[in-house]
Amino acid sequence: MENHDILSKINRQSGMTVPDGYFHDFQQRMSAKLPQQDWEKPVTAPVKRSRWQIIRPYVYMAAMFAGIWCMMNMFDILRPASSLDIAENPTLMSAIDNDAFYYNYCVADMPDTEIYDDLYEQGFNPDDIEF
């Protein structure tokens, strides 16, 4: 007959053992190794911090943000000036002048209600359309 108890098949010893009687006098041995505390000694109050010690972290943080602001301004000054005007960009102008591009990509993204509102604001009357 086969034994199905899996715990009996493995060795339960993990190798972590202590000598016999180790914890019997553990407290006395540990307290003998610790330095003696003088409990009668008066507790001193913590040293008061000066005003500068209190505000110093905030001053350092303000200086850090001022440095970041100056650095960003320097990056802006060193950046080459470029114009984002559409009239100066020939590729964009040719795309906008192309009716197929304009109606497929620009007007197609507008909702119908927005197109109708724009037409009514410009004075469009639907009765004027001839079919």
Short mmCIF file of N, CA and C in Angstrom, two decimals:
data_model
loop_
_atom_site.label_atom_id
_atom_site.label_comp_id
_atom_site.label_asym_id
_atom_site.label_seq_id
_atom_site.Cartn_x
_atom_site.Cartn_y
_atom_site.Cartn_z
N MET A 1 0.84 -1.17 0.00
CA MET A 1 0.00 0.00 0.00
C MET A 1 0.89 1.24 0.00
N GLU A 2 0.50 2.18 -0.80
CA GLU A 2 1.32 3.38 -0.99
C GLU A 2 0.92 4.46 0.02
N ASN A 3 1.91 5.18 0.55
CA ASN A 3 1.66 6.24 1.52
C ASN A 3 1.38 7.54 0.76
N HIS A 4 0.19 8.14 0.96
CA HIS A 4 -0.18 9.36 0.25
C HIS A 4 0.07 10.62 1.06
N ASP A 5 0.66 10.49 2.23
CA ASP A 5 0.94 11.68 3.06
C ASP A 5 2.22 12.33 2.54
N ILE A 6 2.07 13.46 1.90
CA ILE A 6 3.20 14.13 1.25
C ILE A 6 4.20 14.69 2.26
N LEU A 7 3.73 15.09 3.44
CA LEU A 7 4.64 15.64 4.44
C LEU A 7 5.58 14.58 5.01
N SER A 8 5.15 13.37 5.03
CA SER A 8 6.02 12.31 5.53
C SER A 8 7.11 11.96 4.51
N LYS A 9 6.92 12.33 3.26
CA LYS A 9 7.89 12.03 2.21
C LYS A 9 9.05 13.04 2.17
N ILE A 10 8.80 14.25 2.66
CA ILE A 10 9.85 15.27 2.60
C ILE A 10 10.49 15.44 3.96
N ASN A 11 11.69 15.95 3.98
CA ASN A 11 12.41 16.20 5.22
C ASN A 11 11.93 17.53 5.79
N ARG A 12 11.41 17.52 6.97
CA ARG A 12 10.88 18.74 7.56
C ARG A 12 11.95 19.63 8.17
N GLN A 13 13.16 19.20 8.21
CA GLN A 13 14.23 20.00 8.80
C GLN A 13 14.71 21.04 7.78
N SER A 14 14.61 22.33 8.16
CA SER A 14 15.04 23.39 7.25
C SER A 14 16.49 23.77 7.47
N GLY A 15 17.11 23.23 8.51
CA GLY A 15 18.50 23.58 8.79
C GLY A 15 18.61 24.72 9.77
N MET A 16 17.50 25.32 10.15
CA MET A 16 17.50 26.44 11.09
C MET A 16 17.17 25.90 12.48
N THR A 17 18.19 25.62 13.24
CA THR A 17 17.97 25.10 14.59
C THR A 17 18.77 25.93 15.58
N VAL A 18 18.37 25.89 16.83
CA VAL A 18 19.08 26.58 17.90
C VAL A 18 19.48 25.54 18.93
N PRO A 19 20.53 25.82 19.67
CA PRO A 19 20.95 24.86 20.70
C PRO A 19 19.86 24.69 21.76
N ASP A 20 19.88 23.56 22.41
CA ASP A 20 18.90 23.30 23.47
C ASP A 20 19.09 24.30 24.60
N GLY A 21 18.00 24.85 25.11
CA GLY A 21 18.03 25.79 26.24
C GLY A 21 18.49 27.19 25.86
N TYR A 22 18.54 27.49 24.58
CA TYR A 22 19.04 28.80 24.13
C TYR A 22 18.12 29.93 24.61
N PHE A 23 16.82 29.75 24.51
CA PHE A 23 15.90 30.80 24.89
C PHE A 23 15.54 30.77 26.38
N HIS A 24 16.08 29.81 27.12
CA HIS A 24 15.76 29.70 28.54
C HIS A 24 16.26 30.91 29.33
N ASP A 25 17.50 31.30 29.09
CA ASP A 25 18.05 32.46 29.81
C ASP A 25 18.40 33.59 28.84
N PHE A 26 17.68 33.68 27.75
CA PHE A 26 17.95 34.68 26.71
C PHE A 26 17.79 36.11 27.25
N GLN A 27 16.74 36.36 28.04
CA GLN A 27 16.48 37.71 28.54
C GLN A 27 17.62 38.19 29.44
N GLN A 28 18.11 37.35 30.32
CA GLN A 28 19.21 37.76 31.21
C GLN A 28 20.49 38.03 30.43
N ARG A 29 20.78 37.20 29.43
CA ARG A 29 21.99 37.42 28.64
C ARG A 29 21.91 38.69 27.81
N MET A 30 20.71 38.97 27.24
CA MET A 30 20.55 40.18 26.41
C MET A 30 20.64 41.43 27.27
N SER A 31 19.99 41.44 28.42
CA SER A 31 20.03 42.64 29.27
C SER A 31 21.43 42.85 29.85
N ALA A 32 22.23 41.82 29.98
CA ALA A 32 23.60 41.98 30.46
C ALA A 32 24.48 42.63 29.39
N LYS A 33 24.15 42.40 28.12
CA LYS A 33 24.95 42.97 27.02
C LYS A 33 24.58 44.42 26.72
N LEU A 34 23.37 44.86 27.08
CA LEU A 34 22.95 46.23 26.79
C LEU A 34 23.58 47.20 27.76
N PRO A 35 23.89 48.43 27.32
CA PRO A 35 24.46 49.42 28.25
C PRO A 35 23.42 49.85 29.28
N GLN A 36 23.89 50.24 30.42
CA GLN A 36 23.00 50.67 31.50
C GLN A 36 22.42 52.04 31.18
N GLN A 37 21.13 52.20 31.42
CA GLN A 37 20.44 53.48 31.20
C GLN A 37 20.34 54.22 32.53
N ASP A 38 20.59 55.53 32.47
CA ASP A 38 20.43 56.36 33.66
C ASP A 38 19.06 57.00 33.57
N TRP A 39 18.07 56.38 34.21
CA TRP A 39 16.70 56.86 34.12
C TRP A 39 16.46 58.09 34.98
N GLU A 40 17.37 58.41 35.88
CA GLU A 40 17.21 59.58 36.75
C GLU A 40 17.70 60.86 36.07
N LYS A 41 18.36 60.73 34.97
CA LYS A 41 18.90 61.89 34.25
C LYS A 41 17.74 62.72 33.69
N PRO A 42 17.73 64.06 33.93
CA PRO A 42 16.62 64.88 33.43
C PRO A 42 16.65 64.98 31.90
N VAL A 43 15.49 64.99 31.33
CA VAL A 43 15.35 65.11 29.88
C VAL A 43 15.49 66.57 29.51
N THR A 44 16.36 66.86 28.55
CA THR A 44 16.55 68.24 28.12
C THR A 44 15.54 68.59 27.04
N ALA A 45 15.10 69.82 27.06
CA ALA A 45 14.15 70.29 26.05
C ALA A 45 14.88 70.45 24.71
N PRO A 46 14.20 70.25 23.61
CA PRO A 46 14.85 70.44 22.31
C PRO A 46 15.26 71.90 22.13
N VAL A 47 16.33 72.09 21.38
CA VAL A 47 16.85 73.43 21.13
C VAL A 47 15.87 74.19 20.24
N LYS A 48 15.57 75.43 20.60
CA LYS A 48 14.66 76.24 19.78
C LYS A 48 15.35 76.62 18.48
N ARG A 49 14.61 76.55 17.42
CA ARG A 49 15.16 76.90 16.11
C ARG A 49 15.05 78.40 15.91
N SER A 50 16.05 78.95 15.24
CA SER A 50 16.03 80.38 14.94
C SER A 50 15.05 80.65 13.81
N ARG A 51 14.75 81.90 13.59
CA ARG A 51 13.83 82.28 12.52
C ARG A 51 14.37 81.85 11.16
N TRP A 52 15.68 81.99 10.96
CA TRP A 52 16.29 81.60 9.69
C TRP A 52 16.15 80.09 9.47
N GLN A 53 16.34 79.30 10.50
CA GLN A 53 16.20 77.85 10.37
C GLN A 53 14.76 77.45 10.02
N ILE A 54 13.80 78.26 10.42
CA ILE A 54 12.40 77.96 10.12
C ILE A 54 12.07 78.31 8.67
N ILE A 55 12.53 79.48 8.18
CA ILE A 55 12.15 79.91 6.84
C ILE A 55 13.12 79.46 5.75
N ARG A 56 14.25 78.88 6.14
CA ARG A 56 15.27 78.48 5.15
C ARG A 56 14.74 77.54 4.07
N PRO A 57 13.95 76.50 4.39
CA PRO A 57 13.46 75.64 3.30
C PRO A 57 12.60 76.39 2.29
N TYR A 58 11.82 77.36 2.76
CA TYR A 58 10.96 78.12 1.85
C TYR A 58 11.79 79.07 0.98
N VAL A 59 12.84 79.62 1.54
CA VAL A 59 13.72 80.49 0.76
C VAL A 59 14.42 79.67 -0.32
N TYR A 60 14.89 78.48 0.04
CA TYR A 60 15.55 77.62 -0.94
C TYR A 60 14.59 77.20 -2.05
N MET A 61 13.34 76.93 -1.69
CA MET A 61 12.36 76.54 -2.70
C MET A 61 12.06 77.72 -3.63
N ALA A 62 11.93 78.92 -3.09
CA ALA A 62 11.69 80.09 -3.92
C ALA A 62 12.88 80.33 -4.86
N ALA A 63 14.09 80.15 -4.36
CA ALA A 63 15.28 80.32 -5.21
C ALA A 63 15.29 79.27 -6.32
N MET A 64 14.86 78.06 -6.01
CA MET A 64 14.82 77.01 -7.03
C MET A 64 13.83 77.39 -8.14
N PHE A 65 12.63 77.84 -7.76
CA PHE A 65 11.65 78.22 -8.77
C PHE A 65 12.10 79.45 -9.57
N ALA A 66 12.77 80.38 -8.92
CA ALA A 66 13.30 81.54 -9.64
C ALA A 66 14.36 81.09 -10.65
N GLY A 67 15.18 80.13 -10.26
CA GLY A 67 16.20 79.61 -11.18
C GLY A 67 15.57 78.92 -12.37
N ILE A 68 14.52 78.15 -12.14
CA ILE A 68 13.83 77.48 -13.25
C ILE A 68 13.19 78.51 -14.17
N TRP A 69 12.60 79.55 -13.60
CA TRP A 69 11.99 80.60 -14.41
C TRP A 69 13.05 81.30 -15.27
N CYS A 70 14.21 81.62 -14.67
CA CYS A 70 15.30 82.26 -15.44
C CYS A 70 15.80 81.33 -16.54
N MET A 71 15.90 80.04 -16.24
CA MET A 71 16.38 79.09 -17.23
C MET A 71 15.39 79.01 -18.41
N MET A 72 14.09 78.99 -18.11
CA MET A 72 13.10 78.94 -19.19
C MET A 72 13.14 80.22 -20.03
N ASN A 73 13.35 81.36 -19.39
CA ASN A 73 13.48 82.61 -20.15
C ASN A 73 14.71 82.58 -21.05
N MET A 74 15.80 82.01 -20.56
CA MET A 74 17.01 81.93 -21.40
C MET A 74 16.77 81.01 -22.59
N PHE A 75 16.08 79.90 -22.38
CA PHE A 75 15.76 79.02 -23.50
C PHE A 75 14.88 79.74 -24.52
N ASP A 76 13.97 80.57 -24.04
CA ASP A 76 13.10 81.32 -24.94
C ASP A 76 13.89 82.35 -25.72
N ILE A 77 14.85 83.00 -25.09
CA ILE A 77 15.68 84.01 -25.77
C ILE A 77 16.56 83.34 -26.82
N LEU A 78 17.11 82.14 -26.50
CA LEU A 78 18.03 81.47 -27.42
C LEU A 78 17.31 80.75 -28.55
N ARG A 79 16.01 80.57 -28.46
CA ARG A 79 15.24 79.89 -29.50
C ARG A 79 15.19 80.77 -30.74
N PRO A 80 15.40 80.20 -31.90
CA PRO A 80 15.31 81.02 -33.11
C PRO A 80 13.88 81.48 -33.35
N ALA A 81 13.77 82.69 -33.81
CA ALA A 81 12.45 83.27 -34.05
C ALA A 81 11.85 82.61 -35.29
N SER A 82 10.67 82.08 -35.14
CA SER A 82 9.99 81.47 -36.28
C SER A 82 8.56 81.96 -36.27
N SER A 83 8.08 82.21 -37.44
CA SER A 83 6.72 82.72 -37.58
C SER A 83 5.77 81.56 -37.82
N LEU A 84 4.63 81.59 -37.17
CA LEU A 84 3.63 80.56 -37.36
C LEU A 84 2.50 81.06 -38.25
N ASP A 85 2.75 82.13 -38.96
CA ASP A 85 1.72 82.70 -39.83
C ASP A 85 1.52 81.79 -41.03
N ILE A 86 0.27 81.46 -41.32
CA ILE A 86 -0.04 80.56 -42.44
C ILE A 86 0.31 81.20 -43.77
N ALA A 87 0.17 82.50 -43.88
CA ALA A 87 0.44 83.18 -45.14
C ALA A 87 1.90 83.05 -45.56
N GLU A 88 2.81 82.87 -44.59
CA GLU A 88 4.24 82.75 -44.91
C GLU A 88 4.66 81.31 -45.19
N ASN A 89 3.76 80.37 -45.04
CA ASN A 89 4.08 78.97 -45.27
C ASN A 89 3.45 78.55 -46.60
N PRO A 90 4.26 78.36 -47.64
CA PRO A 90 3.68 78.05 -48.96
C PRO A 90 2.98 76.68 -49.02
N THR A 91 3.42 75.72 -48.25
CA THR A 91 2.78 74.41 -48.26
C THR A 91 1.37 74.48 -47.70
N LEU A 92 1.22 75.18 -46.57
CA LEU A 92 -0.11 75.33 -45.99
C LEU A 92 -1.02 76.16 -46.89
N MET A 93 -0.47 77.18 -47.50
CA MET A 93 -1.29 78.01 -48.38
C MET A 93 -1.77 77.22 -49.59
N SER A 94 -0.91 76.39 -50.15
CA SER A 94 -1.35 75.60 -51.31
C SER A 94 -2.41 74.58 -50.89
N ALA A 95 -2.31 74.06 -49.68
CA ALA A 95 -3.32 73.10 -49.21
C ALA A 95 -4.66 73.78 -48.99
N ILE A 96 -4.63 74.98 -48.42
CA ILE A 96 -5.88 75.70 -48.16
C ILE A 96 -6.51 76.18 -49.46
N ASP A 97 -5.69 76.53 -50.45
CA ASP A 97 -6.22 76.95 -51.74
C ASP A 97 -6.83 75.78 -52.53
N ASN A 98 -6.46 74.58 -52.21
CA ASN A 98 -6.98 73.39 -52.89
C ASN A 98 -8.35 73.07 -52.27
N ASP A 99 -9.41 73.21 -53.08
CA ASP A 99 -10.77 73.01 -52.58
C ASP A 99 -11.01 71.58 -52.09
N ALA A 100 -10.49 70.60 -52.78
CA ALA A 100 -10.70 69.21 -52.39
C ALA A 100 -10.10 68.94 -51.01
N PHE A 101 -8.87 69.42 -50.81
CA PHE A 101 -8.23 69.25 -49.50
C PHE A 101 -9.03 69.95 -48.41
N TYR A 102 -9.44 71.16 -48.70
CA TYR A 102 -10.16 71.95 -47.69
C TYR A 102 -11.46 71.27 -47.28
N TYR A 103 -12.24 70.81 -48.23
CA TYR A 103 -13.53 70.20 -47.90
C TYR A 103 -13.37 68.80 -47.30
N ASN A 104 -12.33 68.06 -47.68
CA ASN A 104 -12.14 66.72 -47.13
C ASN A 104 -11.54 66.71 -45.74
N TYR A 105 -10.65 67.68 -45.45
CA TYR A 105 -9.92 67.63 -44.19
C TYR A 105 -10.29 68.73 -43.21
N CYS A 106 -10.66 69.89 -43.68
CA CYS A 106 -10.98 70.98 -42.77
C CYS A 106 -12.47 71.02 -42.43
N VAL A 107 -13.30 71.02 -43.41
CA VAL A 107 -14.74 71.14 -43.19
C VAL A 107 -15.31 69.83 -42.67
N ALA A 108 -14.73 68.70 -43.03
CA ALA A 108 -15.26 67.41 -42.59
C ALA A 108 -15.20 67.25 -41.08
N ASP A 109 -14.28 67.93 -40.42
CA ASP A 109 -14.14 67.82 -38.96
C ASP A 109 -15.14 68.68 -38.22
N MET A 110 -15.82 69.59 -38.92
CA MET A 110 -16.78 70.47 -38.25
C MET A 110 -18.12 69.76 -38.14
N PRO A 111 -18.77 69.84 -36.98
CA PRO A 111 -20.11 69.26 -36.87
C PRO A 111 -21.12 70.04 -37.72
N ASP A 112 -22.17 69.36 -38.13
CA ASP A 112 -23.18 69.99 -38.99
C ASP A 112 -23.83 71.19 -38.33
N THR A 113 -24.07 71.10 -37.04
CA THR A 113 -24.72 72.23 -36.35
C THR A 113 -23.86 73.48 -36.39
N GLU A 114 -22.54 73.29 -36.32
CA GLU A 114 -21.64 74.44 -36.38
C GLU A 114 -21.65 75.05 -37.78
N ILE A 115 -21.71 74.22 -38.80
CA ILE A 115 -21.78 74.72 -40.19
C ILE A 115 -23.08 75.49 -40.39
N TYR A 116 -24.20 74.93 -39.91
CA TYR A 116 -25.49 75.63 -40.04
C TYR A 116 -25.49 76.96 -39.31
N ASP A 117 -24.92 76.98 -38.11
CA ASP A 117 -24.85 78.23 -37.35
C ASP A 117 -24.04 79.28 -38.10
N ASP A 118 -22.91 78.87 -38.69
CA ASP A 118 -22.09 79.81 -39.45
C ASP A 118 -22.86 80.34 -40.67
N LEU A 119 -23.59 79.46 -41.35
CA LEU A 119 -24.35 79.91 -42.51
C LEU A 119 -25.44 80.90 -42.12
N TYR A 120 -26.15 80.63 -41.03
CA TYR A 120 -27.20 81.55 -40.58
C TYR A 120 -26.64 82.89 -40.13
N GLU A 121 -25.45 82.87 -39.50
CA GLU A 121 -24.83 84.12 -39.09
C GLU A 121 -24.42 84.96 -40.29
N GLN A 122 -24.09 84.31 -41.41
CA GLN A 122 -23.69 85.04 -42.61
C GLN A 122 -24.91 85.47 -43.44
N GLY A 123 -26.12 85.14 -42.96
CA GLY A 123 -27.32 85.58 -43.66
C GLY A 123 -27.84 84.60 -44.67
N PHE A 124 -27.49 83.34 -44.56
CA PHE A 124 -27.96 82.32 -45.50
C PHE A 124 -29.44 82.02 -45.23
N ASN A 125 -30.21 81.93 -46.31
CA ASN A 125 -31.63 81.59 -46.21
C ASN A 125 -31.84 80.31 -47.01
N PRO A 126 -32.30 79.21 -46.38
CA PRO A 126 -32.47 77.96 -47.12
C PRO A 126 -33.53 78.02 -48.20
N ASP A 127 -34.42 79.00 -48.12
CA ASP A 127 -35.46 79.11 -49.15
C ASP A 127 -34.89 79.62 -50.48
N ASP A 128 -33.70 80.20 -50.44
CA ASP A 128 -33.09 80.73 -51.66
C ASP A 128 -32.47 79.67 -52.55
N ILE A 129 -32.37 78.43 -52.06
CA ILE A 129 -31.74 77.38 -52.84
C ILE A 129 -32.73 76.85 -53.87
N GLU A 130 -32.22 76.77 -55.10
CA GLU A 130 -33.05 76.26 -56.19
C GLU A 130 -32.61 74.84 -56.51
N PHE A 131 -33.56 73.94 -56.63
CA PHE A 131 -33.24 72.56 -56.96
C PHE A 131 -33.57 72.25 -58.37
#
